[in-house]
Short mmCIF file of C-alpha atoms and ligand atoms in Angstrom, two decimals:
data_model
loop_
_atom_site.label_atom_id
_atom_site.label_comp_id
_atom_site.label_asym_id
_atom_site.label_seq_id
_atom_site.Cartn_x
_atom_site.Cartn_y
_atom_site.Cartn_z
CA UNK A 1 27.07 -33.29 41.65
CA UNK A 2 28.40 -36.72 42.27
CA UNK A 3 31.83 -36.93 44.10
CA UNK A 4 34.70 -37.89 41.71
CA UNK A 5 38.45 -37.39 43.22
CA UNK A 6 41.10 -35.93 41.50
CA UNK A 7 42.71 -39.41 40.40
CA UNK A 8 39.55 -40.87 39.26
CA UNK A 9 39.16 -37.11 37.12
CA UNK A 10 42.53 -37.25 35.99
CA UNK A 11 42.15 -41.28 34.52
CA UNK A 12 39.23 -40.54 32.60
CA UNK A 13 41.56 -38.59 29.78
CA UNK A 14 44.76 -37.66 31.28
CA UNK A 15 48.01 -38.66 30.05
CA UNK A 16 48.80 -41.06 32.59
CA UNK A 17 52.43 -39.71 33.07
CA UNK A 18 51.45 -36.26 33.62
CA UNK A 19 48.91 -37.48 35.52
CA UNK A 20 51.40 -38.78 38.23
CA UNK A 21 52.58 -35.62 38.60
CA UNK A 22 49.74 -34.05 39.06
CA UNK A 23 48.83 -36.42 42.11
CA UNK A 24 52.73 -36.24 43.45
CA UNK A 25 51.89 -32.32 43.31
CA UNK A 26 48.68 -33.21 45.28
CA UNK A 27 50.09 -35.65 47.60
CA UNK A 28 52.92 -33.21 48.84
CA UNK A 29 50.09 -30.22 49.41
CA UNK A 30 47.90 -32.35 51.69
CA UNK A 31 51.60 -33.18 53.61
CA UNK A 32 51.69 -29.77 53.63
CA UNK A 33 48.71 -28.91 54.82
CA UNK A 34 48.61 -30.62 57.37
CA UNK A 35 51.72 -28.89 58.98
CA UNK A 36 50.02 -26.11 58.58
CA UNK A 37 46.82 -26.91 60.26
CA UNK A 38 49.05 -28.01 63.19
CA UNK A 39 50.60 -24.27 63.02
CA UNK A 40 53.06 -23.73 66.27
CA UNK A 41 51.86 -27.50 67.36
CA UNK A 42 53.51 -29.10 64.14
CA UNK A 43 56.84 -26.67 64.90
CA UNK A 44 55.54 -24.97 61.82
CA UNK A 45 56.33 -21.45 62.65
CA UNK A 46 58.52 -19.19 62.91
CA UNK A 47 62.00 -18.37 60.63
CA UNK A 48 64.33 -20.70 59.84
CA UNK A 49 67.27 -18.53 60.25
CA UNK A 50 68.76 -18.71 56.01
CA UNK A 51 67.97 -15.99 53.56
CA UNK A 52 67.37 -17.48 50.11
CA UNK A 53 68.36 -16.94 46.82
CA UNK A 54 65.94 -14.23 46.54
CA UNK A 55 67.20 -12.07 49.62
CA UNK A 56 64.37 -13.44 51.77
CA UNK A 57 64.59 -14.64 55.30
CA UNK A 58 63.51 -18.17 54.97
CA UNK A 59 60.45 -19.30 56.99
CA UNK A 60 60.66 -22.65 58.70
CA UNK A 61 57.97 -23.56 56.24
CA UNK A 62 59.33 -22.58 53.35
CA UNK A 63 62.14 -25.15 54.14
CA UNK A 64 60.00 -27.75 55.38
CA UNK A 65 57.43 -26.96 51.94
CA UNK A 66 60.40 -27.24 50.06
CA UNK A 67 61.48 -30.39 51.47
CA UNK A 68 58.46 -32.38 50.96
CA UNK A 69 57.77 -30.95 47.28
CA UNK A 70 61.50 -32.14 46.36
CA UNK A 71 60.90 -35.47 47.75
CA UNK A 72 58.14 -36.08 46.06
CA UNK A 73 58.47 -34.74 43.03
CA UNK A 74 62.43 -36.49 42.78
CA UNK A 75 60.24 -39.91 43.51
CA UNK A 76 58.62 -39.39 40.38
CA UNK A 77 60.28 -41.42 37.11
CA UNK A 78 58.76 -38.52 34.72
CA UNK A 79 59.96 -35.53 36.16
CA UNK A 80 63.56 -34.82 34.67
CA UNK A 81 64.64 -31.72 37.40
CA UNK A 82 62.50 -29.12 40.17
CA UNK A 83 62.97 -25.66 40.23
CA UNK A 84 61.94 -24.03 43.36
CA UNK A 85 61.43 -20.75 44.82
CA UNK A 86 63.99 -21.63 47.87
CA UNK A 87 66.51 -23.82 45.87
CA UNK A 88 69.45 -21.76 44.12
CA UNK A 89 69.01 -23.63 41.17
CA UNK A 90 67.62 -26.34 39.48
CA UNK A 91 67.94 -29.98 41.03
CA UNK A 92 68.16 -32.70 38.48
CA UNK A 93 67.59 -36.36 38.74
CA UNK A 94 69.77 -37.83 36.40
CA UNK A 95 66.59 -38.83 34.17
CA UNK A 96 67.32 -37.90 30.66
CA UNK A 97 64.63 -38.58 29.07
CA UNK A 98 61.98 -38.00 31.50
CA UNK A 99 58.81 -36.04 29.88
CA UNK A 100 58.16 -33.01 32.62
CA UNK A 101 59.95 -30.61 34.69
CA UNK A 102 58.35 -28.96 37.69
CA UNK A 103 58.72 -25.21 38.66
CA UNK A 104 57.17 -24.48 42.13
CA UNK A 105 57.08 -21.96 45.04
CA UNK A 106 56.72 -24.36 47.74
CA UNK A 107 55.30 -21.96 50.08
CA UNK A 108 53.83 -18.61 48.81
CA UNK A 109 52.63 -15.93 51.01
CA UNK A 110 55.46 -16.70 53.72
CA UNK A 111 54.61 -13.15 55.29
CA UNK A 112 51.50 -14.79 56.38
CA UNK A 113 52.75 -18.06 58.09
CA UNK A 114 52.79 -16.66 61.38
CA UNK A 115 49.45 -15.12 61.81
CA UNK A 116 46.62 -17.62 60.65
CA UNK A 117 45.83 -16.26 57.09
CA UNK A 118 45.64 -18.19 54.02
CA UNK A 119 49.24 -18.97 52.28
CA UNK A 120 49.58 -21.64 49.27
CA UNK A 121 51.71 -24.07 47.16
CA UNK A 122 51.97 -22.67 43.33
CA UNK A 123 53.19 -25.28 40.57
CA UNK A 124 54.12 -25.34 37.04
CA UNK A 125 54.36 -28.30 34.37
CA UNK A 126 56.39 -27.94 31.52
CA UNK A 127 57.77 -30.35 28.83
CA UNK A 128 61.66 -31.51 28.85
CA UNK A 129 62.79 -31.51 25.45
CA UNK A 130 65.67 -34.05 26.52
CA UNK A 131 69.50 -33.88 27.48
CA UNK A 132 70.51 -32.45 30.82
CA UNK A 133 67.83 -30.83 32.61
CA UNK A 134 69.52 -28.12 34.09
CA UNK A 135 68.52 -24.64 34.60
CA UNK A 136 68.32 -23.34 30.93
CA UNK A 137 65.82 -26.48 30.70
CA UNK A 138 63.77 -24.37 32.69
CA UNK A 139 63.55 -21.15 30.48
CA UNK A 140 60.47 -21.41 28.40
CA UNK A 141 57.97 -19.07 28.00
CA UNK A 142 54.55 -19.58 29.71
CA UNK A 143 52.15 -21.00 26.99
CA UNK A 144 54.29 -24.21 26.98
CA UNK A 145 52.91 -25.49 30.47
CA UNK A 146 51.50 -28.69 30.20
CA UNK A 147 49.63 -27.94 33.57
CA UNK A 148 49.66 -25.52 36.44
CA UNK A 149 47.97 -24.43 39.32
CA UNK A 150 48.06 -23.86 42.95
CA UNK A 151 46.81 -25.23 46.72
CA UNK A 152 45.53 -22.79 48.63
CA UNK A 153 45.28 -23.48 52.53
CA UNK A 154 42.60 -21.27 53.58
CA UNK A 155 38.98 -22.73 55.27
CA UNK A 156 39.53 -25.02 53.11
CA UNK A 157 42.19 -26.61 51.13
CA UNK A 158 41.59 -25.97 47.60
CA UNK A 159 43.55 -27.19 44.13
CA UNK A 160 42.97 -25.13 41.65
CA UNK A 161 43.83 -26.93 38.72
CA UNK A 162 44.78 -25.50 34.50
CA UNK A 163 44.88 -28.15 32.36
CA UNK A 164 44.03 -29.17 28.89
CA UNK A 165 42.19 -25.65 28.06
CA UNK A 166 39.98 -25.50 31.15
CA UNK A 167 40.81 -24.35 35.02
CA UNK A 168 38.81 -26.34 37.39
CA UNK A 169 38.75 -26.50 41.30
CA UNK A 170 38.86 -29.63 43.39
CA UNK A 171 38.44 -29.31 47.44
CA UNK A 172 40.16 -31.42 50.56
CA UNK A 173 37.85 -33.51 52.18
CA UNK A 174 39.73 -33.05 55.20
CA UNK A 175 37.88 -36.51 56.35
CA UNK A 176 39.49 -38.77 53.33
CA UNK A 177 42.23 -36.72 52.65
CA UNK A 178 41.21 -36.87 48.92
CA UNK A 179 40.95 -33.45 46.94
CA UNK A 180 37.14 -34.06 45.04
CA UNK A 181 35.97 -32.18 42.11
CA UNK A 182 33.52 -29.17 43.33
CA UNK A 183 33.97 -26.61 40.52
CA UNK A 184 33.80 -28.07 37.01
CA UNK A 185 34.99 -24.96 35.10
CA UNK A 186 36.24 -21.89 36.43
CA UNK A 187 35.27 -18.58 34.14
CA UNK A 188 36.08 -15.29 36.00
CA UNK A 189 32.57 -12.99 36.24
CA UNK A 190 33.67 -9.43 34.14
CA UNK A 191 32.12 -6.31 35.57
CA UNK A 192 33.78 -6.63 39.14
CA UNK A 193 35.25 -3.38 40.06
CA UNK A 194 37.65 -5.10 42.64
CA UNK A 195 41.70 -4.04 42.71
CA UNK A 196 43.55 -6.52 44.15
CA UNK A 197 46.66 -4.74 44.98
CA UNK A 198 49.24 -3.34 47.75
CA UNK A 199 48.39 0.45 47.87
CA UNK A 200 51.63 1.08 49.85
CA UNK A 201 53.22 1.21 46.10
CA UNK A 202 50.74 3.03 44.53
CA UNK A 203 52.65 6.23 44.43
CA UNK A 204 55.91 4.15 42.73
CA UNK A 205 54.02 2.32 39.88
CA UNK A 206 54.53 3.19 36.26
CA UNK A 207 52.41 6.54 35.68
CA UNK A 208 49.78 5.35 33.71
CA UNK A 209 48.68 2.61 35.87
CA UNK A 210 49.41 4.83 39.19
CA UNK A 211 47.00 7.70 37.94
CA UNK A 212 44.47 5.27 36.55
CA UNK A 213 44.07 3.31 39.68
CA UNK A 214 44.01 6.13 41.67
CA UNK A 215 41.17 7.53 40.08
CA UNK A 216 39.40 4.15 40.39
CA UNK A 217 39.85 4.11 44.30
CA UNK A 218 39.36 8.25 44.64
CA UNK A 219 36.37 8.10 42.43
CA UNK A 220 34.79 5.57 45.02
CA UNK A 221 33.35 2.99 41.70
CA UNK A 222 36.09 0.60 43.10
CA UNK A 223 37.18 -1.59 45.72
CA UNK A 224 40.42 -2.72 47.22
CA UNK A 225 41.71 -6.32 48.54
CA UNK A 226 44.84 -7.07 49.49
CA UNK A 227 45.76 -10.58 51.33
CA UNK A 228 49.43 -10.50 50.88
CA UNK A 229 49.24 -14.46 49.54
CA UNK A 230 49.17 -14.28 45.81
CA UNK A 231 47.36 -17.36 45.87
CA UNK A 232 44.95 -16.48 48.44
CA UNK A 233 44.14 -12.68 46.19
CA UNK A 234 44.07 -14.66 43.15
CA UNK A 235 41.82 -17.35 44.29
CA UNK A 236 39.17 -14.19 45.51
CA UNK A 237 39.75 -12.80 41.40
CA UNK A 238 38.81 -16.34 40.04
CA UNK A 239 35.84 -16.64 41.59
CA UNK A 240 34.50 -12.86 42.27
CA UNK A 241 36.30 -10.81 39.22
CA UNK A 242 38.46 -7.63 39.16
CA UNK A 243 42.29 -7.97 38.95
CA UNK A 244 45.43 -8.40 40.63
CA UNK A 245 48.30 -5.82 40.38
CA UNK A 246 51.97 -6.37 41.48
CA UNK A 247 53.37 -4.12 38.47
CA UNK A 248 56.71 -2.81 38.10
CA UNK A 249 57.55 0.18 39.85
CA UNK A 250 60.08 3.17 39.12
CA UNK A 251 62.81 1.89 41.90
CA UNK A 252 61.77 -1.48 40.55
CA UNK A 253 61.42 -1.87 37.46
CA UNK A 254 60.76 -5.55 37.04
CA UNK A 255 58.48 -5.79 39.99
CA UNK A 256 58.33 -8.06 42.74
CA UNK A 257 56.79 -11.62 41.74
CA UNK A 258 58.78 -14.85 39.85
CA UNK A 259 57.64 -14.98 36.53
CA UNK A 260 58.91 -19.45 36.54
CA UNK A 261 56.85 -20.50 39.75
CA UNK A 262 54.03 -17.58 40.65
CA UNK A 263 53.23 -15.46 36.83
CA UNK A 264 53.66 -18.53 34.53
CA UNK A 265 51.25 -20.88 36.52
CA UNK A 266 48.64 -18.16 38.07
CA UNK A 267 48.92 -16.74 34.11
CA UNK A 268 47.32 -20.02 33.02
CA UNK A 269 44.68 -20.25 35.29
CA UNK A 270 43.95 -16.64 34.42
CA UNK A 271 43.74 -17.29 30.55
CA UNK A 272 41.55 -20.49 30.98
CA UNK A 273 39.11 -19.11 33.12
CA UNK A 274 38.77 -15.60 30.87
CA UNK A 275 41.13 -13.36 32.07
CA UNK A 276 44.61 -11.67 30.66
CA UNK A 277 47.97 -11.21 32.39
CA UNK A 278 50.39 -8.47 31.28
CA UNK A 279 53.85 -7.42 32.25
CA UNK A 280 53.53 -4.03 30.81
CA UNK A 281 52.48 -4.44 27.23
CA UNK A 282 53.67 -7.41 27.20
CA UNK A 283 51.53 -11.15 27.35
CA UNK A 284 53.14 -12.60 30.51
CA UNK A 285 52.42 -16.48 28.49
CA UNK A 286 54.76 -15.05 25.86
CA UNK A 287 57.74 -14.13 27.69
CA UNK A 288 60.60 -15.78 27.31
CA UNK A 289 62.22 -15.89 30.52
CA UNK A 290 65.81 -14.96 30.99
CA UNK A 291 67.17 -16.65 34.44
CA UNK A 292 65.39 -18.91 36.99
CA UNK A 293 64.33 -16.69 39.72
CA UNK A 294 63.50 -13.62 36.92
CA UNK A 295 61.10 -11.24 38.08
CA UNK A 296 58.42 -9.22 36.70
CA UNK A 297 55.51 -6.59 37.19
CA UNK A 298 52.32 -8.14 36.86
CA UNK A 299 48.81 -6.86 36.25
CA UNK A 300 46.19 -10.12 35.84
CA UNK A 301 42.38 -10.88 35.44
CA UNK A 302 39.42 -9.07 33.75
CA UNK A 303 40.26 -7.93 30.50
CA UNK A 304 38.26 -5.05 30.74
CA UNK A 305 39.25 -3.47 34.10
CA UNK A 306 42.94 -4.48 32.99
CA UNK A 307 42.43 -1.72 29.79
CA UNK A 308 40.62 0.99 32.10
CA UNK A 309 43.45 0.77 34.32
CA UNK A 310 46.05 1.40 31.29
CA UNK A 311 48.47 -1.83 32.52
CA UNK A 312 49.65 -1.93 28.76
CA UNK A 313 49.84 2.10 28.31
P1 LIG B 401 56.44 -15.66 48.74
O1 LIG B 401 55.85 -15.71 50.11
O2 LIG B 401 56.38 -16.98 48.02
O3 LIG B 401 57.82 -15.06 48.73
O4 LIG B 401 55.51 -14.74 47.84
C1 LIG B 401 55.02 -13.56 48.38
C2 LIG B 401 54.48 -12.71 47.28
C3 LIG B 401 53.03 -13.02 46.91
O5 LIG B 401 52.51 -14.15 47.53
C4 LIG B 401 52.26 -11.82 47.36
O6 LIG B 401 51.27 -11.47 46.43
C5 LIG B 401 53.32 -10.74 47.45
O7 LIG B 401 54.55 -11.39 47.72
C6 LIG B 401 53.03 -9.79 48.57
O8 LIG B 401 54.01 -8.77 48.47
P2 LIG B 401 53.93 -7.53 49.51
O9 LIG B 401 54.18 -8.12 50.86
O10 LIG B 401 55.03 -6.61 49.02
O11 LIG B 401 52.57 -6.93 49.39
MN1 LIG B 402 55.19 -16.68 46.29
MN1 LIG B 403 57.39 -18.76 48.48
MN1 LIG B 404 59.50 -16.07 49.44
#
């Protein structure tokens, strides 16, 4: 395949605007990764001493994550306001009538920083319909994103891109520093019998899903993953198959994952590559969200393994 990077991709037919923030997106991630690659040499690890506005113990990369993404993104003319996983709420730019907003979890898989396993960037696109982009701006359901996708800083450093209908992959090349097109279209194989999912919770997840899985993993036809980076579990389910589970659970009911900055954008990718995501019966695209940091149970990827495992029961 001949090398085309992801600016020369996005020119051929990509609104230009949206374009920009597609590359601001990708500009912050390789800023990003490069802290960390340089781990405890960049001063990368470790907390940060703040708890969020989730009730989480910020990491010293979350902050610094954060930090870049807001920079970058507030540089932009067409983005109108951020929302981010570690800011309160959102932070506007006085722009008016600037076309996007930009929802992202500047650092996902936090739990992971400190001991060398993949963690990613998630990000989400959405129109600004004008007026004061505040954090009401924010509260549309799913299947308006314009674009989404995430970076995943694994081996490699991967964008995994949703836009216009298709999800497509483009990968560092840690040499240039430019993210180049390896994976044209991403469709999910069906037929994987792979559960992506934290078993510590089996016991607490809504019945029908608790006894189905259990008789997937007890029956010995299925497998289990589980990463603890929902970018790093969902990256394995693009490529290989099977699903990813983080559904709601009896002491909580609405799960443990962002339905603005993780289920929104990973939803997309899902639905362009062949999959389904589901918050209970429920089509996660069609929620409309609440509140800003609104969380949900989530049960994602093959169709067909989604129904044998009763996620909409
Ligand atoms: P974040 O690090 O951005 O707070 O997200 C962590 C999320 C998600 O990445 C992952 O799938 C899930 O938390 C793991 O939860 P458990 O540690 O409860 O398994
Ligand atoms: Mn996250
Ligand atoms: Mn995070
Ligand atoms: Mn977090």
């Amino acid at each position: 395949m001949s090398r085309i990077n992801l600016g020369d991709w996005l020119a051929k037919d990509s609104e230009a605007r949206l374009a920009s923030v597609i590359l601001d997106v990708a500009s912050a991630c390789v800023e990003i990764s490069r802290l960390v690659r340089g781990g405890a040499l960049s001063g990368a690890l470790g907390e940060a001493g703040a708890v969020n506005v989730q009730g989480e113990t910020q990491k010293k990369l979350d902050v610094l994550s954060n930090e870049i993404c807001k920079a970058r993104l507030g540089a932009n003319a067409a983005i109108a306001a951020i929302a981010s996983e570690e800011e309160d709420h959102a932070v506007g730019f006085e722009r008016p009538d600037a076309p996007f907003l930009v929802a992202f979890d500047p650092l996902d898989g936090s739990s992971n920083i400190d001991v060398n396993v993949t963690i990613g960037t998630i990000f989400s696109v959405l129109p600004h319909r004008g007026g004061e982009a505040g954090d009401d701006a924010f509260l549309q359901p799913g299947r308006n994103q314009l674009a989404s996708g995430y970076v995943s800083y694994g081996p490699q450093t991967c964008l995994m891109l949703a836009l216009g209908g298709k999800t497509l992959q483009f990968t560092l090349d840690p040499a240039t520093e430019t993210f180049i097109l390896t994976h044209e279209r991403i469709v999910m194989p069906g037929g994987t019998p792979m559960i992506g999912a934290n078993l510590s919770n089996l016991a607490r997840w809504a019945t029908p899903i608790s006894e189905a899985a259990r008789a997937c993993l007890d029956g010995g036809t299925h497998n289990q993953r589980w990463v603890g980076s929902m970018v790093a579990d969902i990256h394995r389910m693009l490529h290989q198959g099977g699903v990813f589970l983080y559904p709601g659970q009896v002491d909580k009911p609405n799960g443990k994952l962002r339905l603005l900055y993780e289920c929104n954008p990973i939803a997309l990718l899902v639905a362009n590559a062949g999959g389904a995501s589901f918050f209970g019966a429920r089509r996660v695209l069609e929620i409309e969200p609440e509140t800003l940091h609104q969380r949900i149970g989530f049960a994602s990827g093959d169709p067909e393994l989604l129904t044998l495992l009763r996620v909409t029961a």
